[in-house]
Short mmCIF file of C-alpha atoms in Angstrom, two decimals:
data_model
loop_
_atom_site.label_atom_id
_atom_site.label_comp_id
_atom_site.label_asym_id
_atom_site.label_seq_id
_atom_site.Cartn_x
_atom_site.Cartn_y
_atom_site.Cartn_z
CA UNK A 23 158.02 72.07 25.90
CA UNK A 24 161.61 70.40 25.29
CA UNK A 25 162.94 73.45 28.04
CA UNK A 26 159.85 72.01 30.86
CA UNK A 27 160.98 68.18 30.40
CA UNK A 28 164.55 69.19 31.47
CA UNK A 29 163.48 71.24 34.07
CA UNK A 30 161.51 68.55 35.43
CA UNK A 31 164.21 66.07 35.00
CA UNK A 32 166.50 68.11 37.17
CA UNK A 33 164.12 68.80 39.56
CA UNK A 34 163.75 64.78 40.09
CA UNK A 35 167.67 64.16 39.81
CA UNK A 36 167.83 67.06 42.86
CA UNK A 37 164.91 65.53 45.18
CA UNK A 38 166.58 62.14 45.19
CA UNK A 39 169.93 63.45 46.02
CA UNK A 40 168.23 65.21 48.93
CA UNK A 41 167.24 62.42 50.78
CA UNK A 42 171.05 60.70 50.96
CA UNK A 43 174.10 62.33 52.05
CA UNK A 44 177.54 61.67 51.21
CA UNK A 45 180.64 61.67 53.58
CA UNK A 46 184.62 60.30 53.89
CA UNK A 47 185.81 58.15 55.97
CA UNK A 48 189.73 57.14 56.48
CA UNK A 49 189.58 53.20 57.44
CA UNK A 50 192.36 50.62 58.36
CA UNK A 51 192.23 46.64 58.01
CA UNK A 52 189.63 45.31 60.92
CA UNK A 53 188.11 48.61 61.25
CA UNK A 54 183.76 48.89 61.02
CA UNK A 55 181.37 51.73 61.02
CA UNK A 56 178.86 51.32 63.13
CA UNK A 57 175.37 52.86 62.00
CA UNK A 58 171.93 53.73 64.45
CA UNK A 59 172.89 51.59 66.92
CA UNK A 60 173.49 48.19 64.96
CA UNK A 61 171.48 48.94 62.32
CA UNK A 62 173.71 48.96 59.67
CA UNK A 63 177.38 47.94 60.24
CA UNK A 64 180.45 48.00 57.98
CA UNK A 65 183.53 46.18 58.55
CA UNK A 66 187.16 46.18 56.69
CA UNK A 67 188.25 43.15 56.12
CA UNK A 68 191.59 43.36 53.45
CA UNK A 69 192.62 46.12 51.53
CA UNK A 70 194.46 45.70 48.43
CA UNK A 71 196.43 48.00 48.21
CA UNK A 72 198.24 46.81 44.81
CA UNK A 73 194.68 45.99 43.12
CA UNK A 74 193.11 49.05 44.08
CA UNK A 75 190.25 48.20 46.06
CA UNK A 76 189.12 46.53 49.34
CA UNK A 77 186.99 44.01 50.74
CA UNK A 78 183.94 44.93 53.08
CA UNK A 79 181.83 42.84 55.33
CA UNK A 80 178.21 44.73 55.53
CA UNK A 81 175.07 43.57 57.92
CA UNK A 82 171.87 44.66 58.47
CA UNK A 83 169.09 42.84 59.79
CA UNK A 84 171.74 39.73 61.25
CA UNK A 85 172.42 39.55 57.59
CA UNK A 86 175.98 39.92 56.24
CA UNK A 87 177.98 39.75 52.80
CA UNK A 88 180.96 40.44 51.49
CA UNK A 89 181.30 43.32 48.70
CA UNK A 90 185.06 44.40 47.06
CA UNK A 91 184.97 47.92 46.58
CA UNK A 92 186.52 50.71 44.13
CA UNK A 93 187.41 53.78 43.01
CA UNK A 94 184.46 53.98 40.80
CA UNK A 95 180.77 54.04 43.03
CA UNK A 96 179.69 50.48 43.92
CA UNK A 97 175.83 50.45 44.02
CA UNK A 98 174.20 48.18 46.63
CA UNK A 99 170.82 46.60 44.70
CA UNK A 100 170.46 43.43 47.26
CA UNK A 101 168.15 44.06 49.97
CA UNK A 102 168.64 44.45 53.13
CA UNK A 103 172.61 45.84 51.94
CA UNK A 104 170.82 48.23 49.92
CA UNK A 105 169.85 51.05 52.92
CA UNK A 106 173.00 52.60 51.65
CA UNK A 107 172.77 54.06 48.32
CA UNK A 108 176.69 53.54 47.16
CA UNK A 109 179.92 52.86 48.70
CA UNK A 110 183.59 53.35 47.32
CA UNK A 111 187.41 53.64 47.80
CA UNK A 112 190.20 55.65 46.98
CA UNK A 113 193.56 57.18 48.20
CA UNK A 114 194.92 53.61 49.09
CA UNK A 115 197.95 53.23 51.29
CA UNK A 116 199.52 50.05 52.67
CA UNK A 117 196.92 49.62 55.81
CA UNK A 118 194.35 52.42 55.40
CA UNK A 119 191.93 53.92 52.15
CA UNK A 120 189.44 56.23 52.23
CA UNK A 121 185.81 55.29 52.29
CA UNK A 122 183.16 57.23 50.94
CA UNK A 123 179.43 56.16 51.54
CA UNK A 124 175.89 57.60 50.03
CA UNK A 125 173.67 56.92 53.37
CA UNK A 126 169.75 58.03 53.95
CA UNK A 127 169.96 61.73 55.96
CA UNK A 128 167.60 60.75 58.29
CA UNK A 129 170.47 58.39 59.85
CA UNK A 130 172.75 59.99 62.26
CA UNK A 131 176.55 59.92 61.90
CA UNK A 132 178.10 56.27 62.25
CA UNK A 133 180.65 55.17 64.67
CA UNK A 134 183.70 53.89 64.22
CA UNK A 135 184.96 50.81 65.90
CA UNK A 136 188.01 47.81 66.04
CA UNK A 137 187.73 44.38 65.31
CA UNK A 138 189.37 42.22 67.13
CA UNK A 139 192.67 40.96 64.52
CA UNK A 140 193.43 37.95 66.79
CA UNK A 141 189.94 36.54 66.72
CA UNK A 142 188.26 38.04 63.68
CA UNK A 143 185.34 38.84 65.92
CA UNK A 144 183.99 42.55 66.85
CA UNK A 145 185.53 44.20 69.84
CA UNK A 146 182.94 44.59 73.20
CA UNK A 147 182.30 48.32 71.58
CA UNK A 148 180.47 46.97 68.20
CA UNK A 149 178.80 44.41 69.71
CA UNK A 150 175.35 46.03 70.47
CA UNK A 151 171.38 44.14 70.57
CA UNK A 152 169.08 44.52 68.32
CA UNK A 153 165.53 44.65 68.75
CA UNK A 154 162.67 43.69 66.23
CA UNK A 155 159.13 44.14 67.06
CA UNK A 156 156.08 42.48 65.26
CA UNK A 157 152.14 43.30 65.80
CA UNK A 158 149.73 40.87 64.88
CA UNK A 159 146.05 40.02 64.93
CA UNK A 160 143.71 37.65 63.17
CA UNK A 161 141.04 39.02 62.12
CA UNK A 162 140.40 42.76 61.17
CA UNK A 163 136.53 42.95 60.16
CA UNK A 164 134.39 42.54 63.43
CA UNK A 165 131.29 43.76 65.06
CA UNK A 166 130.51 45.27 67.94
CA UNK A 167 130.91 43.45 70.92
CA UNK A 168 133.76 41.07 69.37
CA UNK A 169 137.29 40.41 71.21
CA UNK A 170 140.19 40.43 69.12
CA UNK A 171 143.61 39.13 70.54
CA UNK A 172 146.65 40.85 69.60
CA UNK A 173 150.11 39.58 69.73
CA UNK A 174 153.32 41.52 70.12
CA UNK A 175 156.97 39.59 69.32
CA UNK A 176 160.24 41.21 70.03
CA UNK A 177 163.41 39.33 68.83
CA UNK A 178 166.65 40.28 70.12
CA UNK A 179 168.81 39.99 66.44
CA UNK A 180 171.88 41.52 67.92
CA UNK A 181 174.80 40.11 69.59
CA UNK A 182 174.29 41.62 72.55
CA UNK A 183 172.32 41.44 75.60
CA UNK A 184 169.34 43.87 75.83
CA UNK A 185 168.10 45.01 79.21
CA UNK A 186 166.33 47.51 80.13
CA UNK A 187 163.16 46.71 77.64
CA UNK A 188 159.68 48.61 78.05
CA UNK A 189 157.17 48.96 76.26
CA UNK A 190 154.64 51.53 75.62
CA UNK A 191 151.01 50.50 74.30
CA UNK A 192 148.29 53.11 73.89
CA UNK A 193 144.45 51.87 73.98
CA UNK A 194 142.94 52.93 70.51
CA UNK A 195 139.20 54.29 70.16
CA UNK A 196 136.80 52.07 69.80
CA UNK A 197 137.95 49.44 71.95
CA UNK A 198 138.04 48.70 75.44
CA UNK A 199 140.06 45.80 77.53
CA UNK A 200 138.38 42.67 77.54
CA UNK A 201 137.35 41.03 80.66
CA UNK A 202 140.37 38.80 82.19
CA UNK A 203 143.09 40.40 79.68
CA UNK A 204 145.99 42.48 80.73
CA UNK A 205 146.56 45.74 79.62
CA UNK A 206 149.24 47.50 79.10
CA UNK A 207 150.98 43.87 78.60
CA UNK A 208 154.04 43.79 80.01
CA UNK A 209 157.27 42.76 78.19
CA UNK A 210 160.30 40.72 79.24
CA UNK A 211 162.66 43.15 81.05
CA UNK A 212 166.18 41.47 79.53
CA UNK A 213 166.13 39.69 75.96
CA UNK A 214 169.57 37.38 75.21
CA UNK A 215 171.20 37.37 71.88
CA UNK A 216 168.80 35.66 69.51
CA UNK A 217 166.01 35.49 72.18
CA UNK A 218 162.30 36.17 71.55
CA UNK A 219 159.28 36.77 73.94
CA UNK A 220 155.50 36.87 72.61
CA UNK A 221 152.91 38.47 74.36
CA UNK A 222 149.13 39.03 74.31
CA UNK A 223 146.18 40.61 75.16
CA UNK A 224 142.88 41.15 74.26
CA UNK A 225 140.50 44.16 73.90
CA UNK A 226 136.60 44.21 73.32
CA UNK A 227 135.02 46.29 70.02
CA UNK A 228 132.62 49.40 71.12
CA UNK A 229 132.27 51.09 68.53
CA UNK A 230 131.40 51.08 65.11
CA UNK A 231 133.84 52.50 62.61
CA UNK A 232 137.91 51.75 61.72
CA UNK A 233 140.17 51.98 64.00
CA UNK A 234 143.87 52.43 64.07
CA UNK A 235 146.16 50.38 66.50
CA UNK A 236 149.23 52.31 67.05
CA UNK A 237 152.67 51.03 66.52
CA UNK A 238 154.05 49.39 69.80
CA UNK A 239 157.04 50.81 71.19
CA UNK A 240 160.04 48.99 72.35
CA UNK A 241 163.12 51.26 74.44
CA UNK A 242 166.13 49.63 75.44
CA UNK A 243 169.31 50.94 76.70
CA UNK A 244 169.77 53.70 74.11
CA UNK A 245 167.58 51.89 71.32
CA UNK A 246 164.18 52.49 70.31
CA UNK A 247 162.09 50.62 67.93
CA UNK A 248 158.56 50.19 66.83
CA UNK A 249 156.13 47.42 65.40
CA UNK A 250 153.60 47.92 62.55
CA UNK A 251 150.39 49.42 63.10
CA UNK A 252 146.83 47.92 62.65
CA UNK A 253 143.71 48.99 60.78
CA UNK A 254 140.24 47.50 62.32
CA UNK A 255 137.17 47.60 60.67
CA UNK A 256 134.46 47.45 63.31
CA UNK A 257 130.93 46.47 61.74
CA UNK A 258 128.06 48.54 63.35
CA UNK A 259 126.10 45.54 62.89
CA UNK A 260 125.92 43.88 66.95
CA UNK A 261 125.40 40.11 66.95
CA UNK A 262 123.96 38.12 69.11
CA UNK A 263 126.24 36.65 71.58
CA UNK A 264 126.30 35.45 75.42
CA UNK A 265 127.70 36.76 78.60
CA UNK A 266 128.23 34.76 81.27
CA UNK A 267 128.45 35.57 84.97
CA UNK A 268 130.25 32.96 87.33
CA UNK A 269 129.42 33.48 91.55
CA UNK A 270 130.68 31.61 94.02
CA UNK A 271 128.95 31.39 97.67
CA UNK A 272 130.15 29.49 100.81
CA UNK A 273 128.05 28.73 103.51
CA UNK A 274 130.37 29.43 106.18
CA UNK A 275 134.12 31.63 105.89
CA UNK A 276 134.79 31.30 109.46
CA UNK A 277 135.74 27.85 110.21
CA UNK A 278 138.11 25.46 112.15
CA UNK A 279 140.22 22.59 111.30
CA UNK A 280 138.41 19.79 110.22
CA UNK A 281 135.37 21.65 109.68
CA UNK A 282 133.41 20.96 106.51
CA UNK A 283 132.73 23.70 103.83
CA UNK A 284 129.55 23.91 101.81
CA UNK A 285 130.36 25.83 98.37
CA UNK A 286 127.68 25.95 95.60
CA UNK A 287 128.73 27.67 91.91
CA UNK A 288 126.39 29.25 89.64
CA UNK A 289 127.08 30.05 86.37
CA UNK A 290 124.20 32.70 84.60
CA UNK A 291 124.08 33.45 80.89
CA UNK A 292 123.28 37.70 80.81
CA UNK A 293 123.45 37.27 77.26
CA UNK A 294 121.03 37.17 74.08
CA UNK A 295 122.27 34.18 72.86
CA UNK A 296 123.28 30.93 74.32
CA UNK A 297 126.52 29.98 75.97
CA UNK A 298 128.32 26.82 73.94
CA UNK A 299 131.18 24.69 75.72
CA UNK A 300 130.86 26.18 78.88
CA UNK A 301 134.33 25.14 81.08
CA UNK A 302 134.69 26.07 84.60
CA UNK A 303 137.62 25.00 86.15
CA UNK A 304 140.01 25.71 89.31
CA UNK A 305 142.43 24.10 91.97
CA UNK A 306 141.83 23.79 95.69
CA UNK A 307 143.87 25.51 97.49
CA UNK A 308 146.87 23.98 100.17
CA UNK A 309 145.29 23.97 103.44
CA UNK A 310 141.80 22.79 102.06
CA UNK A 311 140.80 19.69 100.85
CA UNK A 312 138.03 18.29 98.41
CA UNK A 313 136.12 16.13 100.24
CA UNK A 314 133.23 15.58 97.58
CA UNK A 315 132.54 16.84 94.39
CA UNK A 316 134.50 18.46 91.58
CA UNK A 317 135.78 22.00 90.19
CA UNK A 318 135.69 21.44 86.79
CA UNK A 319 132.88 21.27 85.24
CA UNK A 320 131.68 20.94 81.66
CA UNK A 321 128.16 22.62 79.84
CA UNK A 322 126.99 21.46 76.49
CA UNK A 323 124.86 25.13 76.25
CA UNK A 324 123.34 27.47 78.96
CA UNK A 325 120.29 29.26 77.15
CA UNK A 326 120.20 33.36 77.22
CA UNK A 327 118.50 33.98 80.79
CA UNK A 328 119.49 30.48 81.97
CA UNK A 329 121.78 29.43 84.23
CA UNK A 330 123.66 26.01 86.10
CA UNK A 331 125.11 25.45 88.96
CA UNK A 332 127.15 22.83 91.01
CA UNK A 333 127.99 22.13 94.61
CA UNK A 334 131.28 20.82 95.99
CA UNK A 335 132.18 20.21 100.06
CA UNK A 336 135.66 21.38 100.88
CA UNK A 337 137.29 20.03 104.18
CA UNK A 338 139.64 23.13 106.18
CA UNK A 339 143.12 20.72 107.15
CA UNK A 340 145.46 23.66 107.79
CA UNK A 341 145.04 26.97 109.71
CA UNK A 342 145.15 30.02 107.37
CA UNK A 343 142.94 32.40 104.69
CA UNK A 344 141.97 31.04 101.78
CA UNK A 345 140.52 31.74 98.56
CA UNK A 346 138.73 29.46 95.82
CA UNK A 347 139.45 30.86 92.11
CA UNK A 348 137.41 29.61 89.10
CA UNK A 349 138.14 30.23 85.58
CA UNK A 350 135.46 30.32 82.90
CA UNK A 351 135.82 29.74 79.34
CA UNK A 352 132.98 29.60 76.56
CA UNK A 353 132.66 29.90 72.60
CA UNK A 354 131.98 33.77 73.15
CA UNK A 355 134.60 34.30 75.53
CA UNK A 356 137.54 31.20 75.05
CA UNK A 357 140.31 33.57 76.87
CA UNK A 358 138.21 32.84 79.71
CA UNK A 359 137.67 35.30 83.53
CA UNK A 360 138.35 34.17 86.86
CA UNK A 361 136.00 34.15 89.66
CA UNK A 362 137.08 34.11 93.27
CA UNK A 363 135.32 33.27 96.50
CA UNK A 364 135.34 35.32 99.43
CA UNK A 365 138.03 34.42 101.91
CA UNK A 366 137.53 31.56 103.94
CA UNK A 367 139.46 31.81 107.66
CA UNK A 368 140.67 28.30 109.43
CA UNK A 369 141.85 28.38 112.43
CA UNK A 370 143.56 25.63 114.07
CA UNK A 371 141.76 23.55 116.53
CA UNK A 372 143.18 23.12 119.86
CA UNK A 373 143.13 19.62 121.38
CA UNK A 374 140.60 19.35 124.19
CA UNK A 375 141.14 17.31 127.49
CA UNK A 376 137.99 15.91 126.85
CA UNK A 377 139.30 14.74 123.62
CA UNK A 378 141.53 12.01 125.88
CA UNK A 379 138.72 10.33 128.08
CA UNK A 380 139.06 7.33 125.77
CA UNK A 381 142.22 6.38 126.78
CA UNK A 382 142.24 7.89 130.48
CA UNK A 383 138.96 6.06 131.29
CA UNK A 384 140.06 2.54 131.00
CA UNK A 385 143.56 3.49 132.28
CA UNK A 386 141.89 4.87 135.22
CA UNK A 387 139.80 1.70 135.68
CA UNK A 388 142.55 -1.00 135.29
CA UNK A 389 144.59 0.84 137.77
CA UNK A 390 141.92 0.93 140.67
CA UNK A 391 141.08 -2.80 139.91
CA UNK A 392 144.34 -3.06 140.68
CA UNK A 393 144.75 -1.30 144.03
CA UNK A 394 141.27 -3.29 144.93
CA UNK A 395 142.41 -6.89 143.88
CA UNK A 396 145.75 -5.83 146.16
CA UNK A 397 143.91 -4.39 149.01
CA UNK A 398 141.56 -7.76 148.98
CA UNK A 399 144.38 -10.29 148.97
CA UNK A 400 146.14 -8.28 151.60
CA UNK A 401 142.98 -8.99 153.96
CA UNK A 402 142.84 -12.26 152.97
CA UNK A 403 146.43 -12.68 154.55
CA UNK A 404 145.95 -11.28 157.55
CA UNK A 405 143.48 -13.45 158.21
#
């Protein structure tokens, strides 16, 4: 029995030496090793040469601290320093030691770089972004026929520029995009040192059953990185809920300047349940103007198989096409669609001769009272 406990002992002592490796590294003063692409770095500060050890700057995460290292193994217990098992020293001369570091195998081999002795800073080559990528969502226990919003940060921790971001999103089963969202999202193409962008979008339950959100991805230049995934629970259970459906119709899309534009909204609730805080809203656009009436509009509740509707009259000022976009939002739906109208044409009106007889007419008039009040006294002299 005493023979089995040993065995098993060494068997443990060999499985957690097989997920490190070990390897030497010679290193001078303002020297660093430079792990996964700014993952892990390790810089040289001093070496005591005399004393027998030197000092180390380590960071990980945009985390650093200072460590003096040994001969004997110094082990690393404070997170996030600890992602290396052990680090130590040996075979000291006046400007250079050798380095020898326990590091996980699934990390590839580090790179060496200089720091910068005049400035104490890292040299262009060690200076590298970092990417970090969060996935988030509120709730995860729905029904069918509930919109969840999920939100994806990536924070640039580095010290470098990154450009070049994409990101890859997959759709998981179950869901579907919900009306007005985007999807894939798109992420900001170029993220500054210490810069973060947050982005969202929203997708629709379907089915019943959990469901796994994949991790997003993140590339940049030559670094890749990934959020957390998310578990839904989708209830097969489908609650009651409304659907509304927002139409637009103008009386006439082929106008001219100064022309007046009839325009009636309907909003209809397709739903089983009524529609609460119904807000439709929108801007007219440059070239039209409201001449009575008003976009925005606000329901108390529009009943399941009920509907309201408003009517606004839109003047045409400018020649061009234009279109009239609505946004509705509502306690099923508060990300809200948009509705457009069909296109309205304006053309420009052309002034008309016709358009002058105002001012010719009496012109016209005082001038031949004129010639006939000249003409008369003119008789009257040659009499």
């Amino acid at each position: 029995m005493r023979k089995i406990w040993i065995i098993l002992l060494v068997l443990l002592m060999f499985s957690g030496v097989a997920s490190a490796k070990v390897e030497y590294f010679y290193m001078e003063n303002n020297t660093g090793l430079n792990f996964m692409n700014g993952y892990y770095l390790i810089e040289v500060i001093d070496i005591k040469k005399a004393d027998f050890f030197a000092i180390v700057n380590l960071t990980s995460d945009g985390q650093s601290n200072r460590y003096h290292i040994r001969s004997e193994s110094s082990s690393i217990s404070t997170y996030p320093w600890n992602r290396i098992n052990d680090i130590n020293a040996s075979f000291f001369t006046d400007n250079s030691f050798r380095m020898g570091i326990d590091y996980p195998d699934n990390w590839s081999a580090p790179v060496k770089y200089t720091i910068s002795s005049a400035t104490g800073t890292k040299s262009d080559s060690s200076k590298v972004p970092i990417i970090v990528v969060t996935k988030s969502v509120e709730e995860t226990d729905i029904n069918v026929g509930d919109i969840i919003e999920i939100k994806i940060k990536t924070t640039n921790t580095g010290n470098e520029t990154a450009s070049g971001v994409t990101l890859t999103e997959y759709m998981p089963e179950g869901f579907i995009r919900a009306t007005g969202s985007r999807f894939p999202p798109v992420v900001k193409e170029k993220l500054e040192p210490g810069e973060s962008d947050e982005i969202y979008y929203a997708l629709e339950a379907v089915k019943a059953g959990t469901f796994t959100i994949e991790p997003t991805k993140i590339e940049y230049g030559t670094g890749r990185k990934e959020s957390n995934s998310i578990t839904i629970t989708v209830s097969r259970e489908v609650k009651e809920k409304s659907q509304l459906v927002t139409e637009i119709f103008i009386d006439d899309n082929d106008v001219m300047t100064g022309d007046l534009i009839n325009m009636v909204v309907k909003i209809i609730n397709n739903g089983n349940a009524s529609a609460e805080s119904v807000l439709i809203e929108g801007s007219v656009p440059k070239g039209l103007e409201l001449e009575e009436g008003d976009l925005r509009q606000l329901y108390k509740k529009i009943e399941s198989g009920e509907y309201e509707s408003y009517s606004v009259i839109l003047k045409a000022v400018d020649g061009g096409n234009y279109t009239v976009r609505l946004k509705t939002s509502y306690n099923d739906d508060t990300v809200g669609f948009a509705t457009s109208s069909e296109t309205i044409s304006v053309t420009k009106k052309e002034k008309n001769p016709v358009d002058y007889w105002y001012i010719i007419l009496p012109i016209t008039g005082l001038i031949v009272g004129v010639v006939l009040f000249t003409m008369n006294r003119h008789k009257e002299y040659r009499y």
